[in-house]
Structure formats: C-alpha cells, structure tokens
Coordinates of C-alpha atoms in Angstrom, one line a residue:
M1 CA 8.4 119.8 -38.6
A2 CA 5.7 122.1 -37.1
A3 CA 2.1 121.0 -37.2
P4 CA -0.1 122.6 -39.9
V5 CA -1.8 125.8 -38.8
P6 CA -5.6 125.1 -38.4
H7 CA -7.8 127.1 -40.9
R8 CA -11.1 128.6 -39.8
S9 CA -14.1 126.6 -41.0
T10 CA -17.8 126.2 -40.4
T11 CA -20.2 123.3 -40.7
L12 CA -23.7 123.5 -42.2
K13 CA -26.0 120.6 -41.2
E14 CA -29.1 119.4 -42.8
S15 CA -32.3 119.1 -40.7
H16 CA -32.0 115.3 -40.2
W17 CA -28.4 115.6 -38.8
T18 CA -28.1 114.3 -35.3
P19 CA -25.0 114.1 -33.0
K20 CA -25.8 110.5 -32.2
R21 CA -25.6 109.5 -35.9
H22 CA -23.2 111.9 -37.4
G23 CA -21.3 113.6 -34.5
L24 CA -18.1 111.6 -34.6
I25 CA -17.9 111.6 -38.4
T26 CA -18.5 115.3 -38.5
A27 CA -15.7 115.9 -36.0
L28 CA -13.3 113.9 -38.1
C29 CA -14.3 115.8 -41.3
E30 CA -13.9 119.1 -39.6
E31 CA -10.4 118.1 -38.3
T32 CA -9.4 117.1 -41.8
L33 CA -10.7 120.3 -43.4
E34 CA -9.0 122.5 -40.8
R35 CA -5.6 120.7 -41.3
T36 CA -5.7 120.6 -45.1
P37 CA -5.6 124.1 -46.7
A38 CA -6.0 122.6 -50.1
I39 CA -9.6 121.5 -49.3
R40 CA -12.3 124.2 -49.9
S41 CA -15.2 122.1 -48.7
L42 CA -16.1 118.6 -47.6
A43 CA -19.5 117.0 -47.8
H44 CA -21.0 113.8 -46.4
Y45 CA -23.9 111.9 -47.9
S46 CA -26.1 109.0 -46.7
N47 CA -28.1 107.1 -49.3
G48 CA -27.4 109.9 -51.8
I49 CA -28.8 112.6 -49.4
L50 CA -26.6 115.4 -48.1
D51 CA -26.0 115.2 -44.3
F52 CA -23.6 118.1 -43.7
V53 CA -21.0 120.1 -45.4
A54 CA -17.8 121.6 -43.8
L55 CA -16.6 124.8 -45.4
R56 CA -13.5 126.8 -45.4
A57 CA -14.4 130.3 -44.0
D58 CA -12.2 132.2 -46.4
R59 CA -13.3 130.4 -49.6
A60 CA -13.8 132.4 -52.8
P61 CA -17.3 132.6 -54.4
L62 CA -18.3 129.7 -56.6
S63 CA -18.2 130.5 -60.3
S64 CA -21.5 128.7 -61.2
L65 CA -24.6 130.5 -62.4
V66 CA -26.8 127.8 -60.9
T67 CA -26.1 128.5 -57.3
E68 CA -28.9 129.8 -55.0
I69 CA -28.4 132.9 -52.9
G70 CA -28.3 132.1 -49.2
D71 CA -28.1 128.3 -49.6
D72 CA -24.4 127.7 -48.9
A73 CA -24.9 124.1 -48.0
Q74 CA -26.5 123.1 -51.3
N75 CA -24.2 125.4 -53.3
E76 CA -21.0 124.0 -51.9
S77 CA -22.2 120.4 -52.1
L78 CA -23.4 120.7 -55.7
P79 CA -20.0 119.7 -57.3
G80 CA -19.8 116.7 -54.9
S81 CA -23.4 115.7 -55.6
R82 CA -22.7 115.7 -59.4
L83 CA -19.6 113.6 -58.8
L84 CA -21.6 111.2 -56.7
L85 CA -24.0 110.6 -59.6
C86 CA -21.1 110.1 -62.0
T87 CA -19.4 107.6 -59.7
Q88 CA -22.6 105.6 -59.4
D89 CA -22.7 105.3 -63.2
L90 CA -19.0 104.6 -63.5
G91 CA -19.2 102.0 -60.8
A92 CA -21.9 100.2 -62.7
V93 CA -19.7 100.2 -65.8
L94 CA -16.7 98.7 -63.9
R95 CA -18.7 96.2 -61.9
P96 CA -18.8 93.5 -64.6
L97 CA -15.0 93.4 -64.5
K98 CA -15.3 91.8 -61.0
T99 CA -12.5 93.9 -59.5
G100 CA -14.8 95.0 -56.7
E101 CA -16.7 98.2 -55.9
L102 CA -15.5 101.7 -56.9
M103 CA -14.1 103.1 -53.7
R104 CA -12.4 106.4 -54.7
T105 CA -12.7 108.8 -57.6
V106 CA -10.2 111.6 -58.2
L107 CA -10.8 114.3 -60.8
A108 CA -8.1 116.8 -61.4
G109 CA -8.7 119.8 -63.6
T110 CA -6.8 122.8 -64.8
R111 CA -7.9 125.0 -62.0
A112 CA -9.9 122.8 -59.6
G113 CA -10.3 119.2 -58.4
L114 CA -12.8 116.8 -56.9
W115 CA -12.5 113.8 -54.7
G116 CA -15.3 111.3 -54.0
G117 CA -15.2 108.0 -52.1
R118 CA -17.3 105.7 -50.0
A119 CA -16.7 104.7 -46.4
R120 CA -19.1 101.9 -46.8
P121 CA -22.1 101.1 -49.0
D122 CA -24.4 104.2 -49.2
E123 CA -22.0 106.4 -47.2
F124 CA -20.2 108.8 -49.6
L125 CA -17.8 111.7 -48.9
A126 CA -16.8 114.4 -51.4
A127 CA -14.2 117.1 -51.3
V128 CA -13.4 120.1 -53.4
T129 CA -10.2 122.0 -54.0
D130 CA -9.8 125.3 -55.7
V131 CA -6.1 125.6 -54.9
P132 CA -3.8 125.3 -58.0
G133 CA -2.0 122.0 -57.6
G134 CA -4.1 121.1 -54.5
V135 CA -5.4 117.7 -55.7
P136 CA -2.5 115.6 -54.2
D137 CA -2.9 117.1 -50.7
M138 CA -6.7 116.7 -50.9
D139 CA -6.4 113.1 -52.1
D140 CA -4.0 112.1 -49.3
A141 CA -6.1 113.8 -46.6
M142 CA -9.4 112.2 -47.9
N143 CA -7.8 108.8 -48.1
R144 CA -6.7 109.0 -44.5
L145 CA -10.1 110.4 -43.4
V146 CA -12.2 107.6 -45.0
T147 CA -9.8 105.0 -43.6
R148 CA -10.3 106.5 -40.1
I149 CA -14.1 106.5 -40.5
R150 CA -14.0 102.9 -41.6
T151 CA -11.6 101.7 -38.9
E152 CA -12.4 103.9 -35.9
V153 CA -16.2 104.5 -36.4
H154 CA -17.4 101.4 -38.3
G155 CA -14.9 98.8 -37.2
L156 CA -14.2 97.9 -40.8
P157 CA -10.8 97.0 -42.4
D158 CA -8.5 99.4 -44.2
E159 CA -9.1 99.1 -48.0
L160 CA -5.8 100.7 -48.9
L161 CA -7.3 103.7 -50.7
G162 CA -4.7 105.0 -53.1
G163 CA -2.5 101.8 -52.6
D164 CA 0.1 100.7 -50.1
A165 CA 2.8 103.2 -49.5
Q166 CA 5.2 100.3 -48.6
A167 CA 4.6 98.4 -51.9
K168 CA 7.7 98.2 -54.1
A169 CA 7.3 99.3 -57.7
H170 CA 8.4 97.2 -60.7
L171 CA 12.2 96.9 -61.1
Q172 CA 13.2 97.4 -64.7
S173 CA 15.9 94.7 -64.4
G174 CA 13.3 92.1 -63.7
E175 CA 11.3 92.7 -66.9
A176 CA 10.3 89.6 -68.9
P177 CA 12.1 89.3 -72.2
A178 CA 8.9 88.9 -74.1
G179 CA 7.5 92.2 -72.9
P180 CA 3.8 93.2 -73.2
H181 CA 1.4 92.2 -75.9
V182 CA 1.0 95.3 -78.1
D183 CA -1.6 96.1 -80.7
F184 CA -2.0 99.2 -82.9
G185 CA -5.3 100.9 -83.8
T186 CA -6.6 102.8 -86.8
A187 CA -5.2 106.1 -85.4
A188 CA -1.6 104.7 -85.5
A189 CA 0.4 105.9 -88.5
P190 CA 1.4 103.1 -91.0
N191 CA 5.0 103.7 -90.2
A192 CA 7.2 100.9 -88.9
V193 CA 9.6 103.3 -87.1
Y194 CA 6.8 105.1 -85.4
E195 CA 5.2 101.8 -84.3
Q196 CA 8.5 100.5 -83.0
R197 CA 9.1 103.6 -80.9
L198 CA 5.7 103.1 -79.3
R199 CA 6.3 99.4 -78.8
D200 CA 9.6 100.2 -77.0
L201 CA 7.9 102.7 -74.7
W202 CA 5.2 100.1 -73.7
R203 CA 8.0 97.5 -73.1
T204 CA 9.7 99.9 -70.6
Q205 CA 6.6 100.7 -68.6
V206 CA 3.9 98.0 -68.8
N207 CA 4.7 95.1 -66.5
T208 CA 3.3 92.4 -64.3
T209 CA 3.9 94.2 -61.0
D210 CA 2.1 97.6 -61.2
L211 CA 1.0 99.1 -64.6
Q212 CA -0.5 96.0 -66.3
Y213 CA -2.4 97.7 -69.2
A214 CA -2.1 100.9 -71.1
G215 CA -4.0 102.3 -74.1
Y216 CA -3.2 105.5 -76.0
Y217 CA -6.0 107.3 -77.8
R218 CA -6.1 110.3 -80.1
D219 CA -9.4 112.0 -81.1
W220 CA -11.1 109.1 -79.2
T221 CA -9.5 106.6 -81.6
L222 CA -7.1 103.9 -80.5
V223 CA -3.5 104.5 -81.4
C224 CA -1.7 101.8 -79.4
V225 CA -2.6 99.4 -76.6
G226 CA -0.5 96.9 -74.7
D227 CA -0.9 94.6 -71.6
V228 CA 0.7 91.7 -69.8
F229 CA -2.6 89.9 -69.2
D230 CA -1.3 86.7 -70.8
S231 CA 1.5 86.3 -68.2
Q232 CA 1.5 83.4 -65.8
E233 CA 1.9 85.7 -62.8
L234 CA -1.5 87.3 -63.5
G235 CA -3.3 84.0 -64.3
P236 CA -5.2 83.8 -61.0
R237 CA -6.7 87.3 -61.6
F238 CA -8.6 85.9 -64.7
M239 CA -10.4 83.0 -63.0
D240 CA -13.8 84.8 -63.4
V241 CA -13.2 87.2 -66.3
S242 CA -11.2 86.1 -69.4
V243 CA -8.3 88.1 -70.8
R244 CA -10.3 88.7 -74.0
T245 CA -13.3 90.0 -72.0
R246 CA -11.2 92.3 -70.0
R247 CA -9.4 93.7 -73.0
T248 CA -12.7 94.4 -74.7
A249 CA -14.2 95.9 -71.5
Y250 CA -11.3 98.5 -71.2
R251 CA -11.7 99.5 -74.8
D252 CA -15.5 99.9 -74.3
L253 CA -14.7 102.0 -71.2
S254 CA -12.5 104.3 -73.3
R255 CA -15.4 104.9 -75.7
S256 CA -18.0 105.5 -73.0
L257 CA -15.7 108.0 -71.3
R258 CA -16.8 110.7 -73.7
G259 CA -20.3 110.9 -72.3
H260 CA -19.0 110.8 -68.7
L261 CA -16.4 113.4 -69.4
I262 CA -19.1 116.0 -70.2
R263 CA -20.7 115.6 -66.8
L264 CA -17.3 115.5 -65.0
K265 CA -16.3 118.8 -66.7
D266 CA -19.6 120.3 -65.7
A267 CA -18.8 119.4 -62.0
L268 CA -15.4 120.9 -62.2
D269 CA -16.6 124.1 -64.0
L270 CA -18.9 124.7 -61.0
I271 CA -15.8 125.4 -59.0
A272 CA -13.6 127.2 -61.5
P273 CA -14.1 127.7 -65.2
P274 CA -11.3 126.4 -67.5
P275 CA -9.0 128.7 -69.4
V276 CA -10.2 129.8 -72.8
N277 CA -9.6 126.8 -75.2
G278 CA -8.0 124.9 -72.4
A279 CA -8.8 121.4 -71.2
S280 CA -10.7 121.4 -67.9
V281 CA -9.9 117.7 -67.1
E282 CA -6.3 116.5 -66.8
R283 CA -6.6 113.3 -64.8
L284 CA -9.2 110.8 -63.6
V285 CA -8.7 107.9 -61.1
L286 CA -11.2 105.2 -60.6
D287 CA -9.9 103.2 -57.6
V288 CA -11.7 99.9 -57.1
Q289 CA -11.2 97.2 -54.5
E290 CA -8.7 95.3 -56.7
G291 CA -6.6 97.9 -58.4
A292 CA -7.6 101.0 -60.4
V293 CA -8.3 102.5 -63.8
Y294 CA -6.5 105.8 -64.7
V295 CA -7.0 108.3 -67.5
H296 CA -4.3 110.9 -68.1
W297 CA -4.9 113.6 -70.8
T298 CA -1.7 114.6 -72.6
S299 CA -3.7 117.3 -74.6
P300 CA -7.4 118.1 -75.2
R301 CA -7.3 115.6 -78.0
A302 CA -5.3 112.7 -76.6
F303 CA -5.2 110.6 -73.4
L304 CA -3.8 107.4 -72.0
L305 CA -5.9 104.8 -70.1
G306 CA -4.0 102.6 -67.6
V307 CA -4.9 99.7 -65.4
T308 CA -3.5 97.9 -62.4
L309 CA -5.2 94.8 -60.9
D310 CA -3.2 95.0 -57.6
Q311 CA -4.6 97.3 -54.9
R312 CA -1.2 97.6 -53.2
Q313 CA 0.3 99.1 -56.4
V314 CA -2.3 101.8 -57.1
A315 CA 0.0 104.7 -56.5
N316 CA 3.0 103.1 -58.3
A317 CA 1.0 102.2 -61.3
E318 CA -0.2 105.7 -61.8
Q319 CA 3.3 107.1 -61.5
R320 CA 4.3 104.7 -64.2
L321 CA 1.4 105.7 -66.5
A322 CA 2.3 109.4 -66.0
A323 CA 5.8 108.6 -67.2
L324 CA 4.5 106.7 -70.2
A325 CA 2.2 109.7 -71.0
R326 CA 5.1 112.1 -71.0
A327 CA 7.2 109.9 -73.2
T328 CA 4.3 109.2 -75.6
G329 CA 3.8 112.9 -76.1
A330 CA 7.2 113.0 -77.8
V331 CA 6.2 110.5 -80.5
T332 CA 2.6 111.5 -81.4
V333 CA 3.7 112.7 -84.8
P334 CA 5.5 110.1 -87.0
P335 CA 9.0 111.1 -87.9
P336 CA 9.4 112.5 -91.4
R337 CA 10.5 110.0 -94.2

C-alpha cells in the first residue's frame, strides 16, 4: 500500500514558543497533520495557553461570526480552546468515580468533529476535522500522536488511548445465564412486551468483558438501564466506589450532560453549522485511564450512555454500544395492543 500523500500545511507559533521547549513536539504534530487529510488543524496548549497551531493550507473558512480577521492562530484554535474548557469540567465530574484522569475526548457532529487529549498533566492537544466522516481517521492519528509524545518525548508509558487493538471482545457464547441487572425508568411504556424486548437487547450486549453498563434516555428521561456491576468478575473494580454509588453517578452524569452539550455544540458549530433542524452532536467519548464513558445519540431526542471499566476494551465496548443503539431504535415505540 502506498504511503499517504503529504498535504501542505503551515504552523503559527505564539511568542513564547521556543525550539528547545516545543520543537520536537511541533515536528511530530506537523507530521501527523500532513499525513492525515481528515485533520483541518491541530493545536498544542501548555497550562491552558496556546503554544502553536498547525493548519492545513487548503482549509475552508471557518463558519463562526466570532473570528477575528488576520488572527488565524486564535481563530483556528478557538474550537479546541472551548473543548479544553469542557474537558476540564467533565474531568472534574468523572474524577469522583476513581477511574483515573480524563485522557481523551472525542466529539463527532453531523458535519464536523473535535478531538482533545492530554499528553501529561497540563499538556493538551486538540484537533479539528471538517471532513464528512473524518472523525475516525482523526481519532486514530491523534491517539498515535499523543502516544508518541508520551513515549518518545517524555519517556512516559503508553496509556492505551482508545483501547488495545489486540483485546478480544466479549464472546456471546460465554454470556452468564443471569444476564445484566436491568431497571426501567419513567419514560418506559407500561407495556410488558416492550420492556421484555428492551431487556432482551440488554442481555445480548451488556456483559462483563467490554460494555458493562448502558442506559437509554428519551427527552432526557430514563427509559431503560442495565449493568453487570454485581458480577464477581468486576468485584475488584468496586473496592473504592460501591456499585450503588457508581450507578447513581452515571445517572447524575446523564442529567448534567444537558448543560455540557450546549457548550460542546457551540464548539462544533464554530467549524460547521448543523443542518436546519438537525442534531449537531452524534457521539461523545470520554476516555479515562480505566475505561471510558460513551454517549451515542439515536435522534435529537434520544441517546444511550455506555460504560466500560477496562481500558483495553475501550474500542470494543463502543462498538457494542453502537450496536445496542441501532437495535434500540427499532423498539422506541411500544408495539400496538
């Protein structure tokens, strides 16, 4: 397979940028940008302050009305700066769960996407894509970039951003007969057939290996939630935080998402406005040191929140949540009596 054709780019550096401090990191960022057509721009921050931004030369103009003429560095870094502020707040929300620091945030919209992650404390990188369907390529490239910065520049270990590609997903044949613990919320229809169909879906997807928790919400109200937190295999993961506390925390997170979503949409809309009456956010990933939290929207009014507690299974768990989201969409309306 031929190597990717490098794309022309330029790098805008802030006044405090120095080759001694930032030179090697800048070179790695430029290499990633030039080899990843999906990435529009890539910014590096230290202690919340912009150091430099690498830009694709053939990028389209930003759609925002708040950009400043002639200040390309600040304009291009604005979506990443807003994502940085959001990740700081979301990291604080997740910290009491004791699953480690928030390492990676992926935000996929209808027409644009954002990636944010930390190479180490107070060192943050952000990337922007304005290519339809460009989020997966951006995500893979940025995961590799941050890993290279950690291992080659800072001498730190690989934190498996995005999971371990060699990790084996859950095998359906190994499913525990008891299945997950499933509860229904006030948005669930009082219909036994409808509830059983949802329970069957949770039993096929929620498991002790990868996707260990999933909640389904409609109009910000709980429809169905299930988890395997009571299983013996996961017992050691609840030494510091009880099962009840973790269940409550994830429900609280679903409620707090509404406020964060407004800010996340604003960051996406700086890159490309959503279609009229269309959802601008389709997917959110919060990758912590011990697993991840995912939010997948099935419509502007409904979403699923999923969790894995195993960092190796981050990619597999999200694939399983996506499958559950697709299947759930077919049973959102109770069958007629």
